[in-house]
Amino acid sequence: MDLGILAWGDTGWGDELARGVLTTVAIASAAYLVGAALGTLLAAMKLSGTPAMNVPAAVYTTTMRGIPEMLVIYLVFFGGGALSSWIASSVLGIHDRVDLPSFAVGVVCIALSVAAYACEVIRGAVLAVPGGQIEAAEAVGMTRSQRNRLVVAPQAFRMALPGMTNVWQFALKDTALVSIIGVTEVMRTASIGSDATKQPFTFYFAALVIFIVIAYLSQRLFVRLQASADRGVRWGS
Amino acid sequence: MQALVATDIRKAFGSLEVLRGVSLRANKGDVIAIIGGSGSGKSTFLRCLNLLEVPDAGSLWLNGITLDFNRSGPAGGTTPKAKAELRRRLGMVFQSFNLWTHMSALDNIIAGPIHVLGQDRKEARAIGLDLLDRVGLADKADAFPAQLSGGQQQRVAIARALAMRPEALLFDEPTSALDPELVGEVLKVIQGLAAEGRTMILVTHEMAFARDVATHVMFFHDGRVEEEGRPDLIFSNPGSERCRSFLKKFL
Ligand SMILES: Nc1ncnc2c1ncn2[C@@H]1O[C@H](COP(=O)(O)OP(=O)(O)O)[C@@H](O)[C@H]1O
Ligand SMILES: [Mg+2]
């Protein structure tokens, strides 16, 4: 194992891998934030109690959690690309092939599945807010939105955090899948490097270390967030 | 002077008739104790008074607003605005305290005044600290509910209700969830409020306390007021056999 090929600059792959890390973290973070927002919306729909809202939300989450992530990526990237080309040629009269931007597609696809998982986590957390505390909010005359903002949301946030930490780990791992549509994140960089140098072990081991480090650092961030959300609420915090 | 009047309140859950026409009239400064067996409808009646349950029929009057549930239409023809106003003007203390666990004691107390009454934070804090002092918890402003004993939590909950400057206070078995040695500290606070002339409706199993503090006692049975009157009369010489045997279990 020659670690020299992982050096920074023209001679090594260190800078390429670092760029891969940035791409991986950027995709995962963007997908996570978009997905969490979408998941909150879906959870609100599911909790609304009106069939027109919760049926579509339930269909969405069940579908998204039931199909492979890879299928979503192929469908959006290749299917979406073909559809766009067809629309371009038949509606707009442009006969060039339309390629969707792979980074954006990657973010969207991972966000779509993050949303489905986040929805369940958030919904569970909202339902776990004690009913008595909600009644206490009503009893002081809070409006529905005040009650949600001041009483439900902060507590649901705290209770959703462990589950949302898991969702983050999924999002992070799922970024490897978008290498198939040509996004040069960590996985694809490692693969290119391995092909070019014929040193697969070095590159995939480096990728492994990179994922562990990202996972470890982000885990620490979530632990901190949890500790601050738990402040005073749980014993020993 | 009348403070709160409930007339012929009825409430059913599915086919279970829990309240079969209950009326209550509280004058300013009255302390009305509601007693009765488990499942007789005491809590449901109290919850109907501030619309945590919406009555199926009957009416409520609170100095200046009337809610009539006999008329048809959503929630018996009452407007959301009237409901919110009624709730704002009545304080509620629950058996299980129901403090907001993510807020300090002081924040629990000032959330309503700031967001519902529109008090500014500084004023609300000053009033809140004053109220904490009144319930004997001046040093617990920054404590979270999980760091307080049940008796302390209930006293914070009372302060939270008082901070809304309610015209009447509703208590639903405020000491039933407490360890016996903590009951006294909460009853003392309630007694102090009675002495100030606050209007209170109190569901309780503390018969000695009800006898000492109440100005009027209502005995519930099976969704009706079986007997009511002055506490000295009810407790020493109940008219109905049911009330007599109920009270025997406590004395
Ligand atoms: N939300 C509800 N749904 C169905 N039944 C209820 C509900 N609330 C209370 N009840 C029933 O109504 C009856 C009276 O309850 P409650 O008013 O709590 O009695 P009490 O406070 O006198 O013990 C009980 O039989 C109880 O099971
Ligand atoms: Mg009860």
XYZ file of C-alpha atoms and ligand atoms in Angstrom:
516
model
C 0.000 0.000 0.000
C 1.610 3.178 -1.218
C 0.189 6.161 0.650
C 2.196 8.507 -1.551
C -0.513 8.351 -4.181
C -2.853 10.000 -1.666
C -0.608 13.055 -1.541
C -1.898 16.552 -2.251
C -1.326 18.118 -5.676
C -0.459 16.838 -9.129
C 1.393 13.782 -7.958
C -1.302 12.399 -5.675
C -5.032 12.013 -5.291
C -5.369 13.817 -1.985
C -6.876 16.977 -3.467
C -9.277 14.995 -5.646
C -10.445 13.039 -2.629
C -10.835 16.236 -0.620
C -13.025 17.663 -3.369
C -14.984 14.408 -3.230
C -15.481 14.888 0.503
C -16.839 18.391 -0.074
C -19.223 17.071 -2.717
C -20.391 14.227 -0.490
C -20.978 16.522 2.466
C -22.671 19.116 0.268
C -25.066 16.589 -1.284
C -25.858 14.949 2.030
C -26.405 18.265 3.824
C -28.525 19.816 1.104
C -30.590 16.656 0.714
C -30.986 16.379 4.476
C -32.212 19.938 4.912
C -34.571 19.829 1.944
C -35.742 16.355 2.950
C -36.326 17.363 6.569
C -38.407 20.346 5.465
C -40.397 18.188 3.071
C -40.716 15.521 5.757
C -42.121 18.082 8.191
C -44.691 19.069 5.588
C -45.593 15.415 4.992
C -45.876 14.810 8.738
C -48.195 17.806 9.048
C -50.295 16.384 6.218
C -50.453 12.979 7.896
C -51.421 14.547 11.217
C -54.035 16.821 9.676
C -56.771 14.229 9.940
C -58.285 15.156 6.589
C -58.157 12.346 3.995
C -57.342 14.765 1.182
C -54.084 15.503 3.007
C -53.078 12.306 4.748
C -53.840 9.841 1.957
C -51.372 11.389 -0.527
C -48.779 11.681 2.245
C -49.246 8.041 3.235
C -49.037 6.869 -0.393
C -45.847 8.865 -0.838
C -44.055 7.630 2.268
C -45.064 4.014 1.750
C -43.917 4.103 -1.875
C -40.650 5.893 -1.226
C -39.688 3.596 1.597
C -40.615 0.527 -0.400
C -38.558 1.082 -3.546
C -34.768 0.956 -3.896
C -33.032 4.313 -3.807
C -31.143 3.346 -6.942
C -34.425 3.037 -8.824
C -35.382 6.545 -7.777
C -32.077 7.864 -9.066
C -32.374 6.048 -12.417
C -35.964 7.133 -12.782
C -35.299 10.791 -12.090
C -31.981 11.032 -13.927
C -32.468 8.866 -17.014
C -36.261 8.854 -17.060
C -36.406 12.550 -16.269
C -33.707 13.281 -18.809
C -35.553 11.401 -21.543
C -38.782 13.093 -20.636
C -37.109 16.492 -20.750
C -35.584 15.726 -24.142
C -38.967 14.673 -25.453
C -40.621 17.806 -24.134
C -37.813 19.929 -25.548
C -38.159 18.447 -29.004
C -41.912 18.111 -29.261
C -42.974 21.251 -27.439
C -40.056 23.629 -27.779
C -38.616 22.279 -31.023
C -35.127 21.859 -29.575
C -33.656 18.587 -30.801
C -30.545 18.382 -28.629
C -30.416 15.761 -25.912
C -31.173 17.278 -22.528
C -28.892 16.187 -19.693
C -30.116 16.894 -16.214
C -27.482 18.319 -13.837
C -26.334 15.272 -11.909
C -25.477 17.086 -8.680
C -28.948 18.579 -8.427
C -30.569 15.277 -9.343
C -28.532 13.585 -6.644
C -29.680 16.072 -4.051
C -33.301 15.792 -5.129
C -33.317 11.993 -5.128
C -31.779 11.665 -1.697
C -34.029 14.436 -0.375
C -37.069 12.546 -1.665
C -36.182 9.506 0.383
C -34.993 11.502 3.403
C -38.426 13.143 3.370
C -40.213 9.812 3.592
C -38.186 8.619 6.569
C -38.130 12.031 8.264
C -41.920 12.197 7.953
C -42.344 9.103 10.109
C -39.782 10.261 12.654
C -41.372 13.706 12.961
C -44.886 12.368 13.064
C -43.954 9.996 15.881
C -42.260 12.804 17.765
C -45.286 15.091 17.478
C -47.572 12.329 18.703
C -45.243 11.754 21.649
C -45.805 15.286 22.978
C -47.956 14.691 26.067
C -51.602 15.557 25.480
C -51.839 17.216 28.872
C -49.290 19.817 27.852
C -51.274 20.599 24.738
C -54.417 21.002 26.836
C -52.517 23.298 29.172
C -51.659 25.450 26.164
C -55.309 25.541 25.134
C -56.333 26.343 28.674
C -54.239 29.518 28.773
C -55.941 30.560 25.556
C -53.166 29.946 23.045
C -54.214 29.731 19.435
C -53.487 26.594 17.496
C -50.417 28.078 15.873
C -49.069 29.465 19.161
C -49.550 26.072 20.725
C -47.725 24.354 17.877
C -44.903 26.856 17.868
C -44.375 27.222 21.617
C -45.253 23.815 22.990
C -45.397 21.126 20.310
C -42.505 22.045 18.010
C -39.734 22.413 20.619
C -40.618 19.131 22.269
C -41.150 17.269 19.024
C -37.764 18.566 17.864
C -36.110 17.084 20.919
C -37.860 13.760 20.533
C -37.243 13.594 16.787
C -33.502 14.120 17.125
C -32.416 10.506 17.742
C -34.428 9.353 14.732
C -33.250 12.276 12.636
C -29.665 11.378 13.518
C -30.301 8.000 11.914
C -31.841 9.641 8.879
C -28.700 11.722 8.509
C -26.533 8.616 8.533
C -28.718 7.159 5.768
C -28.478 10.334 3.738
C -24.716 10.306 4.093
C -24.440 6.704 2.914
C -26.909 7.243 0.092
C -24.595 9.827 -1.459
C -22.467 6.878 -2.667
C -25.367 5.900 -4.931
C -25.282 9.120 -6.892
C -21.817 8.154 -8.144
C -23.723 6.107 -10.735
C -24.979 9.249 -12.415
C -21.510 10.744 -12.539
C -21.310 12.905 -9.450
C -17.692 12.808 -8.343
C -18.199 12.424 -4.651
C -15.970 10.297 -2.423
C -17.053 6.962 -3.859
C -16.629 7.897 -7.491
C -13.320 9.628 -6.843
C -12.060 6.500 -5.120
C -13.239 4.386 -8.012
C -11.576 6.626 -10.612
C -8.365 6.669 -8.588
C -8.426 2.933 -8.175
C -8.886 2.389 -11.917
C -6.141 4.839 -12.782
C -3.542 3.520 -10.366
C -4.625 -0.091 -10.064
C -4.538 0.269 -6.314
C -8.122 -0.461 -5.295
C -7.306 -1.306 -1.694
C -5.642 2.008 -1.014
C -8.467 4.012 -2.507
C -11.388 2.113 -1.081
C -9.743 1.959 2.297
C -9.225 5.711 2.117
C -12.926 6.088 1.249
C -13.832 3.946 4.224
C -11.770 6.105 6.556
C -13.321 9.230 5.071
C -16.883 7.992 5.660
C -16.067 6.953 9.215
C -14.578 10.355 9.969
C -17.545 12.236 8.475
C -19.952 9.977 10.335
C -18.057 10.423 13.580
C -17.862 14.205 13.339
C -21.495 14.605 12.382
C -22.492 12.234 15.172
C -20.748 14.507 17.627
C -22.669 17.450 16.257
C -25.958 15.638 16.796
C -24.966 14.602 20.309
C -24.310 18.241 21.088
C -27.607 19.304 19.583
C -29.398 16.647 21.617
C -27.686 17.715 24.805
C -28.756 21.292 24.305
C -32.313 20.268 23.425
C -32.442 18.025 26.491
C -31.161 20.704 28.810
C -33.242 20.650 31.952
C -35.784 18.253 30.506
C -33.966 15.064 31.302
C -32.130 14.188 34.447
C -28.402 14.523 34.315
C -28.435 17.055 31.512
C -72.260 39.463 41.939
C -72.267 36.597 39.484
C -68.951 35.451 38.089
C -69.603 32.209 36.259
C -72.847 30.483 35.432
C -73.309 27.133 33.746
C -76.816 26.092 32.841
C -78.004 22.576 32.135
C -74.716 21.329 30.683
C -74.995 18.043 28.855
C -72.242 15.931 27.386
C -72.085 12.454 25.932
C -69.146 10.454 24.616
C -70.729 8.283 21.965
C -73.642 6.613 23.703
C -72.209 7.253 27.165
C -74.071 10.145 28.764
C -71.523 11.646 31.115
C -73.326 14.873 32.033
C -77.095 14.840 32.158
C -77.855 18.469 32.811
C -75.555 20.103 35.352
C -75.928 23.716 36.451
C -73.616 25.823 38.530
C -73.723 29.394 39.707
C -70.614 30.956 41.152
C -70.678 34.407 42.641
C -67.534 36.429 42.912
C -65.396 34.994 45.727
C -67.238 31.697 45.895
C -65.247 28.542 46.395
C -67.286 25.679 45.018
C -66.099 22.181 45.869
C -67.216 19.397 43.564
C -67.132 15.964 45.137
C -68.379 12.571 44.028
C -67.327 9.087 43.025
C -64.937 8.247 40.259
C -66.574 8.450 36.850
C -69.440 10.631 38.058
C -68.503 13.364 35.561
C -66.622 15.843 37.739
C -63.657 16.252 35.431
C -65.795 16.365 32.333
C -67.909 19.117 33.854
C -64.843 21.155 34.766
C -63.445 20.637 31.265
C -66.748 21.785 29.808
C -66.436 25.025 31.770
C -63.363 26.080 29.809
C -64.285 24.172 26.678
C -61.566 21.549 26.703
C -64.736 19.560 26.042
C -67.491 21.255 24.105
C -70.866 20.620 25.747
C -73.603 19.071 23.619
C -76.198 21.326 25.185
C -76.564 24.015 27.799
C -74.969 27.417 28.127
C -72.122 29.190 29.823
C -72.027 32.759 31.044
C -68.882 34.527 32.148
C -69.284 38.174 32.993
C -70.295 39.589 29.649
C -70.012 36.612 27.327
C -72.595 33.934 26.794
C -71.954 30.697 24.970
C -75.092 28.901 23.994
C -74.620 25.270 23.006
C -78.290 24.633 22.354
C -78.232 26.381 19.021
C -77.213 24.268 16.081
C -74.120 24.847 14.006
C -70.483 24.081 14.601
C -69.611 23.750 18.292
C -73.136 24.704 19.209
C -73.075 28.027 17.444
C -70.213 29.443 19.485
C -67.571 31.459 17.701
C -63.870 30.580 18.040
C -63.319 34.095 19.320
C -65.761 33.663 22.181
C -64.200 30.301 23.028
C -60.703 31.784 23.137
C -61.905 34.638 25.282
C -63.574 32.312 27.762
C -60.440 30.199 28.054
C -58.239 33.205 28.506
C -60.426 34.457 31.311
C -60.580 31.146 33.207
C -57.549 29.549 34.820
C -57.158 25.781 34.882
C -55.035 23.619 37.163
C -54.760 19.959 36.223
C -54.353 16.858 38.324
C -51.092 15.993 36.558
C -49.766 19.597 36.508
C -49.126 19.542 32.756
C -46.253 21.960 32.942
C -44.395 22.443 29.665
C -41.345 20.327 30.310
C -39.011 22.195 27.976
C -39.509 25.508 29.753
C -38.215 26.725 33.091
C -40.698 27.415 35.868
C -40.668 31.126 35.073
C -41.066 30.555 31.333
C -44.063 28.334 32.029
C -45.628 31.197 33.918
C -44.907 34.000 31.464
C -45.627 32.226 28.152
C -49.367 32.884 28.369
C -49.094 36.517 29.504
C -46.595 37.308 26.737
C -48.185 35.459 23.846
C -51.854 35.545 24.761
C -52.240 38.729 26.788
C -49.524 40.593 24.908
C -47.623 41.691 27.990
C -44.052 42.743 27.367
C -41.421 40.329 28.559
C -40.030 42.536 31.282
C -43.399 43.167 32.849
C -44.353 39.500 32.557
C -41.103 38.437 34.225
C -41.635 40.796 37.126
C -45.163 39.531 37.646
C -44.022 35.932 37.197
C -41.275 36.233 39.799
C -43.770 37.798 42.153
C -46.154 34.882 41.647
C -43.381 32.341 42.204
C -42.662 34.090 45.466
C -46.324 33.897 46.412
C -46.394 30.124 45.908
C -43.164 29.787 47.878
C -40.846 29.063 44.962
C -38.921 32.308 44.594
C -35.676 30.358 44.232
C -36.977 28.031 41.505
C -37.493 30.458 38.624
C -34.874 28.765 36.453
C -35.635 25.200 37.469
C -37.187 22.905 34.894
C -40.247 20.830 35.803
C -38.166 17.632 35.875
C -36.088 19.183 38.627
C -39.105 19.956 40.820
C -41.138 17.766 43.135
C -44.788 17.149 42.345
C -45.881 19.655 44.954
C -43.551 22.271 43.524
C -44.716 21.566 39.978
C -48.320 21.994 41.008
C -47.524 25.294 42.684
C -45.847 26.471 39.488
C -48.948 25.368 37.597
C -51.082 27.452 39.951
C -48.801 30.438 39.390
C -49.102 29.859 35.638
C -52.880 30.018 35.910
C -52.749 33.116 38.123
C -50.454 34.932 35.710
C -53.337 35.118 33.235
C -55.290 37.160 35.825
C -58.248 34.808 35.564
C -61.711 35.751 36.732
C -62.153 32.255 38.095
C -59.858 29.317 38.729
C -60.733 25.714 37.966
C -58.906 22.937 39.829
C -59.245 19.288 38.850
C -58.094 17.189 41.789
C -54.963 19.291 42.217
C -53.489 17.093 44.932
C -54.506 13.614 43.782
C -51.246 12.916 41.953
C -49.111 13.995 44.885
C -47.319 12.010 47.547
C -49.199 12.478 50.829
C -46.483 14.603 52.385
C -46.680 17.088 49.500
C -50.445 17.613 49.586
C -50.299 20.163 52.382
C -48.084 22.678 50.579
C -50.452 22.821 47.607
C -53.593 23.024 49.728
C -52.018 25.893 51.646
C -51.591 27.854 48.424
C -55.188 27.170 47.396
C -56.396 28.182 50.824
C -54.493 31.447 50.476
C -56.247 32.106 47.179
C -59.618 31.436 48.776
C -58.782 33.877 51.541
C -58.042 36.535 48.896
C -61.573 36.159 47.664
C -60.790 34.403 44.400
C -63.584 32.638 42.618
C -62.725 28.959 42.429
C -64.260 25.700 41.323
C -62.434 22.800 42.878
C -62.865 19.097 42.186
C -61.363 17.347 45.167
C -61.230 14.284 47.327
C -59.819 16.252 50.246
C -63.045 16.365 52.224
C -61.643 18.098 55.297
C -60.216 20.793 53.064
C -63.474 21.183 51.168
C -65.353 21.564 54.415
C -62.969 24.252 55.664
C -62.516 26.256 52.518
C -65.570 25.834 50.302
C -68.528 28.161 50.380
C -70.640 25.668 48.479
C -70.417 21.929 47.860
C -71.818 19.945 44.938
C -72.075 16.170 45.114
C -72.010 14.546 41.692
C -73.487 11.184 40.929
C -73.862 9.643 37.512
C -73.683 12.896 35.591
C -76.059 14.819 37.822
C -75.812 17.001 40.884
C -77.353 14.716 43.435
C -77.065 17.152 46.277
C -75.583 20.589 46.931
C -75.456 23.213 49.594
C -73.460 24.712 52.398
C -70.470 22.565 53.384
C -71.362 22.418 57.080
C -74.764 21.017 56.168
C -73.604 18.614 53.465
C -70.798 17.190 55.537
C -72.650 16.927 58.820
C -76.042 15.946 57.564
C -76.221 14.897 53.929
C -79.729 14.551 52.607
C -79.256 11.734 50.168
C -78.310 8.204 51.052
C -75.710 8.122 48.265
C -73.961 11.237 49.493
C -74.030 9.901 53.037
C -72.389 6.617 52.101
C -69.893 8.389 49.815
C -68.807 10.675 52.632
C -68.576 7.787 55.075
C -65.674 6.434 53.050
C -63.676 9.570 53.776
C -64.458 10.385 57.370
N -62.766 11.800 26.175
C -63.556 10.813 26.649
N -64.007 9.863 25.809
C -64.808 8.874 26.265
N -65.211 8.748 27.524
C -64.810 9.657 28.420
C -63.946 10.742 28.017
N -63.699 11.494 29.102
C -64.365 10.926 30.124
N -65.040 9.816 29.720
C -65.884 8.966 30.551
O -66.821 9.789 31.181
C -67.076 9.347 32.500
C -66.867 10.465 33.471
O -65.491 10.782 33.501
P -64.903 11.948 34.399
O -65.624 13.199 34.098
O -63.446 11.929 34.204
O -65.273 11.438 35.859
P -64.663 11.894 37.252
O -63.766 13.034 37.046
O -65.855 12.221 38.091
O -63.945 10.686 37.798
C -66.184 8.144 32.730
O -66.947 6.982 32.509
C -65.125 8.296 31.672
O -64.645 7.037 31.276
Mg -61.665 13.195 37.376
